[in-house]
mmCIF file of C-alpha atoms in Angstrom:
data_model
loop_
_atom_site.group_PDB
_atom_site.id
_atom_site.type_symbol
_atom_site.label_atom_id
_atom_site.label_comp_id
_atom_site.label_asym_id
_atom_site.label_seq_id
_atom_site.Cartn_x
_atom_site.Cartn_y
_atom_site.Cartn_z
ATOM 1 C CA UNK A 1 23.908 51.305 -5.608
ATOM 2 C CA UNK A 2 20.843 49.453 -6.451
ATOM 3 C CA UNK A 3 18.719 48.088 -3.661
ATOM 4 C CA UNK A 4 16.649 45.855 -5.837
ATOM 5 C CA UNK A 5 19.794 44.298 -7.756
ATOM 6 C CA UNK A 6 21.506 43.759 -4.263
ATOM 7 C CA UNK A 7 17.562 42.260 -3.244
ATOM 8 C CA UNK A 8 17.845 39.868 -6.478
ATOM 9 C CA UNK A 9 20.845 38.180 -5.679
ATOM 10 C CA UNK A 10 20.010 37.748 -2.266
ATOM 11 C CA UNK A 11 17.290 35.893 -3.269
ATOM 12 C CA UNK A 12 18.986 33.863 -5.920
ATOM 13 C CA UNK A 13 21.707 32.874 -3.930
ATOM 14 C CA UNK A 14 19.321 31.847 -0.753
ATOM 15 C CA UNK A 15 17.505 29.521 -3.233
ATOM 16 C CA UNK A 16 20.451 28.163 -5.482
ATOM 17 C CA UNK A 17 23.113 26.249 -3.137
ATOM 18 C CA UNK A 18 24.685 25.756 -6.619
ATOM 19 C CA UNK A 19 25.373 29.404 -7.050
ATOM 20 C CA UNK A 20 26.805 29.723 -3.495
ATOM 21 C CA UNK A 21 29.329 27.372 -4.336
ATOM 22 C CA UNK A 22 29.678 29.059 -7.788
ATOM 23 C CA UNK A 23 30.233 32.224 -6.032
ATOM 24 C CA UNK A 24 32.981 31.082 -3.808
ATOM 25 C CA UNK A 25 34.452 29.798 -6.319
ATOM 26 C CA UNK A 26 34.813 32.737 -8.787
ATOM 27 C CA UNK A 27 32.559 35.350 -7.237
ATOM 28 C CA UNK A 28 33.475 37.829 -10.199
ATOM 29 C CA UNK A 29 31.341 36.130 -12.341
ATOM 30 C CA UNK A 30 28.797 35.388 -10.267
ATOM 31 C CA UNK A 31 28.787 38.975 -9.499
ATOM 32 C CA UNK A 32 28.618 40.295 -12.832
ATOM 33 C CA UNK A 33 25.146 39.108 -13.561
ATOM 34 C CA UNK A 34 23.912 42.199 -11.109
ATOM 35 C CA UNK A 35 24.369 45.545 -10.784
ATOM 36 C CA UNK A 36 26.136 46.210 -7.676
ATOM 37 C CA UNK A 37 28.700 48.318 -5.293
ATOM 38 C CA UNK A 38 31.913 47.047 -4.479
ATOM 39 C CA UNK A 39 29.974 47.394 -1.030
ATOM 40 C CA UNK A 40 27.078 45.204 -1.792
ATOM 41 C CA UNK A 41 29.673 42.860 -3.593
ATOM 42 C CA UNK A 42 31.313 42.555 0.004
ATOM 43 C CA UNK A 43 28.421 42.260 1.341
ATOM 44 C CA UNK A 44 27.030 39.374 -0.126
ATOM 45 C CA UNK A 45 30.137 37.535 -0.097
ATOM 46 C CA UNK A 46 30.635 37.952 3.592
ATOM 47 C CA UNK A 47 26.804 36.276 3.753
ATOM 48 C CA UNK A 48 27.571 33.357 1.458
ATOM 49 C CA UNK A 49 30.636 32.651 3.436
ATOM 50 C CA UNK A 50 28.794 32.525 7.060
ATOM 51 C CA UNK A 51 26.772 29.470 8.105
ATOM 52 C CA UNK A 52 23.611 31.175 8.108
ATOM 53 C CA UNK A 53 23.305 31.155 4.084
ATOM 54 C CA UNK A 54 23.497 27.498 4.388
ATOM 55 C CA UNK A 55 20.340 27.349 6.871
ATOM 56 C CA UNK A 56 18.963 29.447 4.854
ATOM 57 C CA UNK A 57 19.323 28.012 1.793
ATOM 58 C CA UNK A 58 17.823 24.340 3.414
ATOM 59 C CA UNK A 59 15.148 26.119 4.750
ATOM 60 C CA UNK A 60 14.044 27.654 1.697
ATOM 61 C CA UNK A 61 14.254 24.420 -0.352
ATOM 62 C CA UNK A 62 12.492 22.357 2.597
ATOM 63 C CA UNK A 63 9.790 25.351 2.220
ATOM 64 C CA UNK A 64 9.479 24.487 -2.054
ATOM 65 C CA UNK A 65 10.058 20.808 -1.674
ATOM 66 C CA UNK A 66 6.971 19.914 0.545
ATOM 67 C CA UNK A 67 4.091 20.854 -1.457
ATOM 68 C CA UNK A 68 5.610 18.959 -4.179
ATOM 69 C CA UNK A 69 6.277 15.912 -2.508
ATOM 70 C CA UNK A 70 3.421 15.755 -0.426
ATOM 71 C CA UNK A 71 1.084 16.760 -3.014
ATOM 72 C CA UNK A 72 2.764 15.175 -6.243
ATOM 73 C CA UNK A 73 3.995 12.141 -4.288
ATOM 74 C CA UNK A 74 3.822 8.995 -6.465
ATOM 75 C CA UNK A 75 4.929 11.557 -9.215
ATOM 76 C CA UNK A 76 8.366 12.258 -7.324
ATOM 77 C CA UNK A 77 8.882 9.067 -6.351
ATOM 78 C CA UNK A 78 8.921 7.772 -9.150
ATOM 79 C CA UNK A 79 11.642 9.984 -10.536
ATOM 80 C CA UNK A 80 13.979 7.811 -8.551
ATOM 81 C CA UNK A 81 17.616 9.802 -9.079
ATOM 82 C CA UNK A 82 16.368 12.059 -11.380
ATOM 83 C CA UNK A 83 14.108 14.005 -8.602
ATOM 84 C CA UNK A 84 17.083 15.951 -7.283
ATOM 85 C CA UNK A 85 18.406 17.268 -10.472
ATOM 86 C CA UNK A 86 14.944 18.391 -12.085
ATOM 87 C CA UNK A 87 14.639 20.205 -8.625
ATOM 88 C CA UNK A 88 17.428 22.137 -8.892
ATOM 89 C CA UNK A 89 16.978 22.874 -12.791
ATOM 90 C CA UNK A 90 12.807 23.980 -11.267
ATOM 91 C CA UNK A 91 14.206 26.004 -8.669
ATOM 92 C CA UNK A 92 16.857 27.553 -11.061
ATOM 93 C CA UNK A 93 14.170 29.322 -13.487
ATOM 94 C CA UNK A 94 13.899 32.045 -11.339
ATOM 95 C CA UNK A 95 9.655 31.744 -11.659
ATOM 96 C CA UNK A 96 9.330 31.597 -8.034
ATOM 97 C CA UNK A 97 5.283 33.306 -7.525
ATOM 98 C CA UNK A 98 3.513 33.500 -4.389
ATOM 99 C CA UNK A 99 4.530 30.332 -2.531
ATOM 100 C CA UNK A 100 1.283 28.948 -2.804
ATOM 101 C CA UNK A 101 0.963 25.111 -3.061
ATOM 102 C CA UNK A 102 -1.253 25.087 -5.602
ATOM 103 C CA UNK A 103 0.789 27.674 -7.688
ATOM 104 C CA UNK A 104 3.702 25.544 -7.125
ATOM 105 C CA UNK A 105 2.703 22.028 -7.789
ATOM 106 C CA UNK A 106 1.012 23.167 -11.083
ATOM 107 C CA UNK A 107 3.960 24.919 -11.873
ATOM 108 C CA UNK A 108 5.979 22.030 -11.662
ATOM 109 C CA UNK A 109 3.420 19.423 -13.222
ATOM 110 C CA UNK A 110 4.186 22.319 -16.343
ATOM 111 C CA UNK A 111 7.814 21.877 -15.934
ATOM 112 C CA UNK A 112 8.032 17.835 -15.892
ATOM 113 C CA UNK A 113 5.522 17.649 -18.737
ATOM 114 C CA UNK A 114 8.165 19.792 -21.428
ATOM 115 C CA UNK A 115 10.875 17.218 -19.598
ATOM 116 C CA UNK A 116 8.397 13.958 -20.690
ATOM 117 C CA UNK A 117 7.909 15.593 -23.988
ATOM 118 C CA UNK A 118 11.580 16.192 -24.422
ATOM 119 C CA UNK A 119 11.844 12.150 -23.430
ATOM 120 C CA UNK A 120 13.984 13.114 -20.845
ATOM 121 C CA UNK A 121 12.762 11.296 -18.085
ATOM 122 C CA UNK A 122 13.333 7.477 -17.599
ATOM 123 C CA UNK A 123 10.306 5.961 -15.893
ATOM 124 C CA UNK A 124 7.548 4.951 -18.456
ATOM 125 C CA UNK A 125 4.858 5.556 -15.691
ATOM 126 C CA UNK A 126 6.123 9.439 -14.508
ATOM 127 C CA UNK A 127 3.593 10.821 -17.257
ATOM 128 C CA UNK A 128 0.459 8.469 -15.869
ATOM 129 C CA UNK A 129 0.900 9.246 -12.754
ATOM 130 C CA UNK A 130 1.825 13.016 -12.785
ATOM 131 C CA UNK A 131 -1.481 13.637 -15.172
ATOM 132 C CA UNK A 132 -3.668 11.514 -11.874
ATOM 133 C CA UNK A 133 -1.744 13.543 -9.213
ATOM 134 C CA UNK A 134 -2.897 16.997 -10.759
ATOM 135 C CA UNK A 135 -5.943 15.849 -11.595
ATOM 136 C CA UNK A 136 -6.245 15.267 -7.992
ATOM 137 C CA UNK A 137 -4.879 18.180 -6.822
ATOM 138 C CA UNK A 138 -7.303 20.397 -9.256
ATOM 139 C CA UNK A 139 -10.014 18.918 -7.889
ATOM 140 C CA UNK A 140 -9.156 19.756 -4.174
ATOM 141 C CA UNK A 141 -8.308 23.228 -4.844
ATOM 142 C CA UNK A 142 -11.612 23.245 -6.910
ATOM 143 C CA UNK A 143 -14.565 25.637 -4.742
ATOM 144 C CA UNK A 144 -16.706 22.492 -4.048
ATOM 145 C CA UNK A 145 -19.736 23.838 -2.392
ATOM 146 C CA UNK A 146 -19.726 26.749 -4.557
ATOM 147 C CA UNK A 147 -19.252 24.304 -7.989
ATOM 148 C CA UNK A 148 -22.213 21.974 -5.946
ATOM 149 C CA UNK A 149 -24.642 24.702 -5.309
ATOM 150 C CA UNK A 150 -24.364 25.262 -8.992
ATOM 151 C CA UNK A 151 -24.851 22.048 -10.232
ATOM 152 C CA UNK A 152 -28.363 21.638 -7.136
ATOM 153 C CA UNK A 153 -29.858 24.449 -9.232
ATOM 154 C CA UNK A 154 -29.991 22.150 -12.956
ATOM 155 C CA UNK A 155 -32.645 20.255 -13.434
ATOM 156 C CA UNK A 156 -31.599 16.235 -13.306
ATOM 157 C CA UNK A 157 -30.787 15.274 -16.917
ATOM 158 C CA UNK A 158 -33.264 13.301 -19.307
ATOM 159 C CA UNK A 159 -32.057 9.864 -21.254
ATOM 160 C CA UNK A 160 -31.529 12.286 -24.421
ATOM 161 C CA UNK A 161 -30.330 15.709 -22.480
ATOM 162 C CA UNK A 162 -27.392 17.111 -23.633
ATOM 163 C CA UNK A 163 -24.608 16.712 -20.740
ATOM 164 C CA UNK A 164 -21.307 17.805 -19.668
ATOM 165 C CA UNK A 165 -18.862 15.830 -17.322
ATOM 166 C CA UNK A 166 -20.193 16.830 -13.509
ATOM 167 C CA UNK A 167 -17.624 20.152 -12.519
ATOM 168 C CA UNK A 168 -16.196 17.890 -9.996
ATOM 169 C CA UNK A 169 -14.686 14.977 -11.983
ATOM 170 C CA UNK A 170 -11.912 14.619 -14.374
ATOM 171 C CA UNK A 171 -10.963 12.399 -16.657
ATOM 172 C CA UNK A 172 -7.698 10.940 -16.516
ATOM 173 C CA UNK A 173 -5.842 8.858 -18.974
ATOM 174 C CA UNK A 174 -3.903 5.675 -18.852
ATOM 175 C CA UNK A 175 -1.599 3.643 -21.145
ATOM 176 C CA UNK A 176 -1.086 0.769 -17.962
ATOM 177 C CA UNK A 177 -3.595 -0.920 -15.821
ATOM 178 C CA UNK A 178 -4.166 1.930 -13.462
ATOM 179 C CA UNK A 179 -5.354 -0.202 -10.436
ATOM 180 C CA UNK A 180 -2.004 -2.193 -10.650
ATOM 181 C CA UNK A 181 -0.047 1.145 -11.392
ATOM 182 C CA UNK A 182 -1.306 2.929 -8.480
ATOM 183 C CA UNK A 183 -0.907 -0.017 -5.585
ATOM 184 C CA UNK A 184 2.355 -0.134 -6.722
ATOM 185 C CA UNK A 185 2.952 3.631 -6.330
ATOM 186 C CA UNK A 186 1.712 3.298 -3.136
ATOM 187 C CA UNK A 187 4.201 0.202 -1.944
ATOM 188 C CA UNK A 188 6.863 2.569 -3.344
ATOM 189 C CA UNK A 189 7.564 0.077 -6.039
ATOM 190 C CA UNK A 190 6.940 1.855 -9.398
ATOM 191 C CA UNK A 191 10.413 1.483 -11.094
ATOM 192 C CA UNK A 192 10.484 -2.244 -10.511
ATOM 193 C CA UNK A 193 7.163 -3.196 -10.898
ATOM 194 C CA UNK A 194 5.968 -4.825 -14.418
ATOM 195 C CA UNK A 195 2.683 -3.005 -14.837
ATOM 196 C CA UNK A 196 0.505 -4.605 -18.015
ATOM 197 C CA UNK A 197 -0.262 -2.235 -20.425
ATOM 198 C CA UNK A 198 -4.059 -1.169 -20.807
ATOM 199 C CA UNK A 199 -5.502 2.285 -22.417
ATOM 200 C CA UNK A 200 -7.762 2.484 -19.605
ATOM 201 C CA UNK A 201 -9.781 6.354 -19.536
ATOM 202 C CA UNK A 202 -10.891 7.116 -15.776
ATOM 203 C CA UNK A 203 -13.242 9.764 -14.267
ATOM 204 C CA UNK A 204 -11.491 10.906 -10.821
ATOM 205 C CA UNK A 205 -14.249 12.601 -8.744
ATOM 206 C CA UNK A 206 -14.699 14.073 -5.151
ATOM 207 C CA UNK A 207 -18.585 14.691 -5.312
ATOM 208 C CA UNK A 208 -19.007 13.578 -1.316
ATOM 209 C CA UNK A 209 -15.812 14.619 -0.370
ATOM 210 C CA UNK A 210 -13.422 11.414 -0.811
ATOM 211 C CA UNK A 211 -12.119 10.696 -4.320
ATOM 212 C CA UNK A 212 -13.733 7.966 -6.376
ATOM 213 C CA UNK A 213 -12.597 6.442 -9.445
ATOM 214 C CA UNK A 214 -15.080 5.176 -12.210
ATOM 215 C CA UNK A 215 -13.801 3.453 -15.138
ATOM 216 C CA UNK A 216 -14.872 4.218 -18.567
ATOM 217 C CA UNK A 217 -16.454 1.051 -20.381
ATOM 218 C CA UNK A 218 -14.846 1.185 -24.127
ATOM 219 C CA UNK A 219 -18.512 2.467 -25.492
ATOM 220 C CA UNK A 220 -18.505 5.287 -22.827
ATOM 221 C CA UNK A 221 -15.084 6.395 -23.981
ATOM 222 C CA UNK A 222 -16.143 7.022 -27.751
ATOM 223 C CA UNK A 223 -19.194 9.503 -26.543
ATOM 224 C CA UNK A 224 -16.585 11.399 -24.604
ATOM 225 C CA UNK A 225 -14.537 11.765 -27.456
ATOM 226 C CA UNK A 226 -17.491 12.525 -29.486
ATOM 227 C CA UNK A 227 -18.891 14.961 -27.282
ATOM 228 C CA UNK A 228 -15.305 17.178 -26.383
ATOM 229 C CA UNK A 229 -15.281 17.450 -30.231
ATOM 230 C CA UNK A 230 -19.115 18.596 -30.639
ATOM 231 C CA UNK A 231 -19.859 15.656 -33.272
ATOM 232 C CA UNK A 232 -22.919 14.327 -31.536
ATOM 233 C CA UNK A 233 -23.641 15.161 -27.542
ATOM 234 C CA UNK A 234 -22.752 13.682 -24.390
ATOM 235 C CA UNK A 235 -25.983 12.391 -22.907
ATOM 236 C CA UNK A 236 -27.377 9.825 -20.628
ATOM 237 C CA UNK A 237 -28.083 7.305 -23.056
ATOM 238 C CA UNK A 238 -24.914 7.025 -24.753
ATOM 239 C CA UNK A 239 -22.905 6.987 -21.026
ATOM 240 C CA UNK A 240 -24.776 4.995 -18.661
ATOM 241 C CA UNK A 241 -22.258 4.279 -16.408
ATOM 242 C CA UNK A 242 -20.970 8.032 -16.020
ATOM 243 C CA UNK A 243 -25.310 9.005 -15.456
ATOM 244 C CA UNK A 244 -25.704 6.262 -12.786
ATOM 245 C CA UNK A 245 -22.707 7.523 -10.668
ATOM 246 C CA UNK A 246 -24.377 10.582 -11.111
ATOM 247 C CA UNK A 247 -20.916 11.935 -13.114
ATOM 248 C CA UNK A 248 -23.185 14.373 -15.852
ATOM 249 C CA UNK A 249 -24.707 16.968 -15.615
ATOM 250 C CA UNK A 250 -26.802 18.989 -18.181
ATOM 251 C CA UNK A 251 -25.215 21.072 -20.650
ATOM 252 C CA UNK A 252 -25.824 24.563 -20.336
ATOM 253 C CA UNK A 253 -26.363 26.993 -23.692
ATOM 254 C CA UNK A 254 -23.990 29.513 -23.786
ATOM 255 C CA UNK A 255 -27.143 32.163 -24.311
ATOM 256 C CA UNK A 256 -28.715 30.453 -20.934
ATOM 257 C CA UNK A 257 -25.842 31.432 -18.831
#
């Protein structure tokens, strides 16, 4: 008799509705993916069979689905039909951690990037939006006044200083017009909407507490690119735009730390 085998498919069959129904079906082989007593056998099949697995298993996915959708929202909705089935294939990895939201929703932002790499998602502007959402979401887990006191001890960057993107901002990528993209997230309208195209690089920032987006002018975006590859450094000069809205910050030598 194994308590933590009887434990596991408790679990699994409280999160997987699917594998209720598989169990009622042909509980044999549900049952020979554990190690358990004919008692324990009986014992979960008398569960699965009683109402109370049902709540259970509603509750449990109500529990996992709100982070997501509240946090990833224009990402789900724009998964249209698909949403439900990439839940259940999420929920059926078994990776379930600490039932934190951050955990979760970068755990899934992981799972529905392989799914766009794999092309297996439908809606062209899934990827743009999922890559804003966590952007947005790293930034408000991020320890602001912590990351802020930091930054109040540098000294405020010369034309020519050396800089790094502020510890507060991220830069987010997009292949549509990203003002048009989002208000249409927002109506709930992203599958129907005809969204121009435009490789448009934005820095996402909550420096005073709301987010603010700053677009990258075209010269702006070549220094970034020149600077995350070392080639020639980020500075003032070369990135007005980012150094007036106060987005850089000066780069610190590794033997300075």
């Amino acid at each position: 008799m194994s308590v933590a085998s009887f434990q596991e498919a408790l679990c699994d069959l409280i999160a997987s509705p699917r594998l209720c129904l598989a169990l009622r079906a042909a509980p044999d082989d549900v049952m020979a993916n554990y190690q358990l007593s004919a008692r324990e056998r009986g014992r979960l099949i008398e569960v699965v069979w009683q109402r109370g697995m049902s709540t259970n298993c509603s509750l449990y996915r109500s529990n996992r689905v709100t982070p997501l959708y509240t946090m990833l929202n224009f990402t789900c909705r724009s998964l249209g039909d698909q949403f439900r089935p990439l839940l259940d294939q999420f929920w059926d990895a078994k990776d379930y951690q600490d039932g934190q939201f951050q955990s979760e929703v970068e755990r899934f932002g992981s799972f529905l990037r392989e799914r766009i790499a794999d092309g297996v998602l439908s809606n062209p502007f899934t990827a743009e939006l999922l890559e804003f959402e966590l952007a947005l979401n790293d930034l408000a887990f991020a320890p602001r006044q912590q990351l802020l006191g930091e930054i109040a001890c540098l000294p405020p960057p010369d034309p020519d200083t050396p800089c790094r993107l502020h510890p507060l901002a991220r830069l987010v990528r997009f292949q549509h017009d990203p003002t048009a993209l989002l208000a249409a997230a927002a109506r709930g309208e992203i599958s129907s909407s005809n969204i121009p195209r435009q490789d448009t690089l934005i820095v996402l920032d909550i420096m005073n507490d709301d987010a603010r987006v700053t677009q990258v002018p075209a010269e702006t975006c070549h220094a970034l690119a020149d600077g995350t590859q070392s080639m020639e450094p980020l500075t003032p000069r070369r990135a007005p735009t980012l150094a007036d809205a106060g987005l850089l910050v000066p780069s610190l030598h590794p033997a300075s730390r």
